[in-house]
Each structure stands twice: as structure tokens, then as C-alpha cells.
Amino acid sequence: EGLPIAILEMLGAGIPVAACDAGGVRECVNDDDGVLLPIEIDEKAFVKAVRPLVVDSQLRERKADAAAALVATKFRASDCRRKWVTKLVDVLRGEVFDDG
């Protein structure tokens, strides 16, 4: 999956996510709502990156609120379906479209 639904579901539930920067993950995981990790990361670097989220409850709460807000505004299922159908119709008509 380019943008894993499981990540969106976790963010939408207000759960900050630590995920590797692969595919479209950076579209939803960032410093505001989680931890975006490099694809190749060793155990020590992983612990260093994720530890603040685990030990700092205020940081976790801020990221949780940001995560839920991001999904509610940018990744609402009804909006995503509508955009997908519109682009699919454009493709079937042979029209060129952008990513907007």
C-alpha cells in the first residue's frame, strides 16, 4: 500500500504513529502527529526517535490530538472516495488530471 489504511485508522483514533518513510506515509505521519523514521534504521536510532513519545505524556497527547485532526480534515473517507471517483471518471474519459 502506498498509504497504509492501518496508519490512517490509528491516526484517526488519536494514536500517534511511528512509521518508516516509505510510499505515501509522509503524507500523514510527521513531527506533528507521530514519528517519521528513515527506511533503514537500526535499533538504537529507533529507540532514540520513539522514546520521547513513550515517556512524555504531554507530547503524546499533543501528537494524538494532531493525528485525529489531520485525518478528520485531510483524510475523511467520504472526501477520499469522492476524489477517487472523480479522477477515475477523468481517466475513463481520457482526460489528464493533476494530483490536486
Tab-separated table of C-alpha atoms in Angstrom:
chain	number	residue	atom	x	y	z
A	1	GLU	CA	0.000	0.000	0.000
A	2	GLY	CA	1.310	3.434	-0.838
A	3	LEU	CA	-0.565	4.987	2.077
A	4	PRO	CA	-1.485	2.237	4.538
A	5	ILE	CA	-5.064	2.354	5.769
A	6	ALA	CA	-3.933	0.928	9.128
A	7	ILE	CA	-1.835	4.054	9.717
A	8	LEU	CA	-4.760	6.316	8.853
A	9	GLU	CA	-7.031	4.337	11.162
A	10	MET	CA	-4.573	4.672	14.050
A	11	LEU	CA	-4.091	8.392	13.466
A	12	GLY	CA	-7.847	8.877	13.177
A	13	ALA	CA	-8.270	7.168	16.545
A	14	GLY	CA	-5.810	9.637	18.046
A	15	ILE	CA	-2.889	7.232	18.255
A	16	PRO	CA	0.452	8.795	17.303
A	17	VAL	CA	2.296	6.599	14.815
A	18	ALA	CA	5.964	5.782	14.307
A	19	ALA	CA	6.406	4.638	10.720
A	20	CYS	CA	9.113	4.418	8.096
A	21	ASP	CA	9.237	6.986	5.315
A	22	ALA	CA	8.099	4.687	2.520
A	23	GLY	CA	5.458	5.177	-0.131
A	24	GLY	CA	2.974	7.852	0.835
A	25	VAL	CA	3.486	7.537	4.588
A	26	ARG	CA	4.955	11.056	4.822
A	27	GLU	CA	1.578	12.402	3.655
A	28	CYS	CA	0.143	11.555	7.062
A	29	VAL	CA	2.976	10.865	9.524
A	30	ASN	CA	5.126	13.823	10.524
A	31	ASP	CA	6.626	15.535	13.574
A	32	ASP	CA	3.229	16.988	14.499
A	33	ASP	CA	1.355	13.699	14.813
A	34	GLY	CA	3.948	10.950	15.156
A	35	VAL	CA	7.476	9.963	14.247
A	36	LEU	CA	8.598	9.568	10.634
A	37	LEU	CA	11.537	7.178	10.575
A	38	PRO	CA	14.115	6.565	7.860
A	39	ILE	CA	13.601	3.359	5.915
A	40	GLU	CA	16.878	1.950	7.097
A	41	ILE	CA	17.069	2.422	10.850
A	42	ASP	CA	18.934	0.468	13.476
A	43	GLU	CA	17.602	-0.454	16.892
A	44	LYS	CA	19.491	2.297	18.725
A	45	ALA	CA	18.233	5.027	16.383
A	46	PHE	CA	14.691	3.653	16.600
A	47	VAL	CA	14.706	3.796	20.400
A	48	LYS	CA	16.135	7.335	20.327
A	49	ALA	CA	13.452	8.501	17.880
A	50	VAL	CA	10.483	6.867	19.596
A	51	ARG	CA	11.445	7.200	23.262
A	52	PRO	CA	10.169	10.796	23.712
A	53	LEU	CA	6.750	9.711	22.502
A	54	VAL	CA	6.685	6.869	25.021
A	55	VAL	CA	7.917	8.766	28.082
A	56	ASP	CA	6.377	12.224	27.590
A	57	SER	CA	2.618	12.067	28.108
A	58	GLN	CA	2.091	15.725	27.146
A	59	LEU	CA	3.946	15.225	23.870
A	60	ARG	CA	1.907	12.088	23.225
A	61	GLU	CA	-1.358	13.948	23.891
A	62	ARG	CA	-0.402	16.824	21.550
A	63	LYS	CA	0.513	14.379	18.804
A	64	ALA	CA	-2.676	12.384	19.432
A	65	ASP	CA	-4.810	15.500	19.003
A	66	ALA	CA	-2.907	16.496	15.848
A	67	ALA	CA	-3.253	12.965	14.446
A	68	ALA	CA	-7.024	12.892	14.893
A	69	ALA	CA	-7.376	16.400	13.448
A	70	LEU	CA	-5.268	15.541	10.392
A	71	VAL	CA	-7.396	12.554	9.483
A	72	ALA	CA	-10.638	14.440	10.162
A	73	THR	CA	-9.631	17.255	7.820
A	74	LYS	CA	-7.414	15.689	5.151
A	75	PHE	CA	-8.337	12.010	5.003
A	76	ARG	CA	-12.091	11.808	5.541
A	77	ALA	CA	-13.221	8.628	3.827
A	78	SER	CA	-16.157	10.291	2.070
A	79	ASP	CA	-13.896	13.013	0.612
A	80	CYS	CA	-11.264	10.485	-0.467
A	81	ARG	CA	-13.896	8.318	-2.191
A	82	ARG	CA	-15.361	11.322	-3.981
A	83	LYS	CA	-11.908	12.432	-5.233
A	84	TRP	CA	-11.067	8.888	-6.330
A	85	VAL	CA	-14.304	8.503	-8.293
A	86	THR	CA	-13.839	11.909	-9.928
A	87	LYS	CA	-10.318	11.020	-11.047
A	88	LEU	CA	-11.416	7.596	-12.230
A	89	VAL	CA	-14.112	9.190	-14.378
A	90	ASP	CA	-11.499	11.613	-15.778
A	91	VAL	CA	-9.232	8.687	-16.674
A	92	LEU	CA	-12.081	6.799	-18.324
A	93	ARG	CA	-12.875	9.910	-20.359
A	94	GLY	CA	-9.215	10.167	-21.349
A	95	GLU	CA	-8.768	13.493	-19.587
A	96	VAL	CA	-5.469	14.447	-17.998
A	97	PHE	CA	-5.660	15.401	-14.354
A	98	ASP	CA	-3.297	16.543	-11.617
A	99	ASP	CA	-2.838	15.254	-8.051
A	100	GLY	CA	-4.904	18.102	-6.529
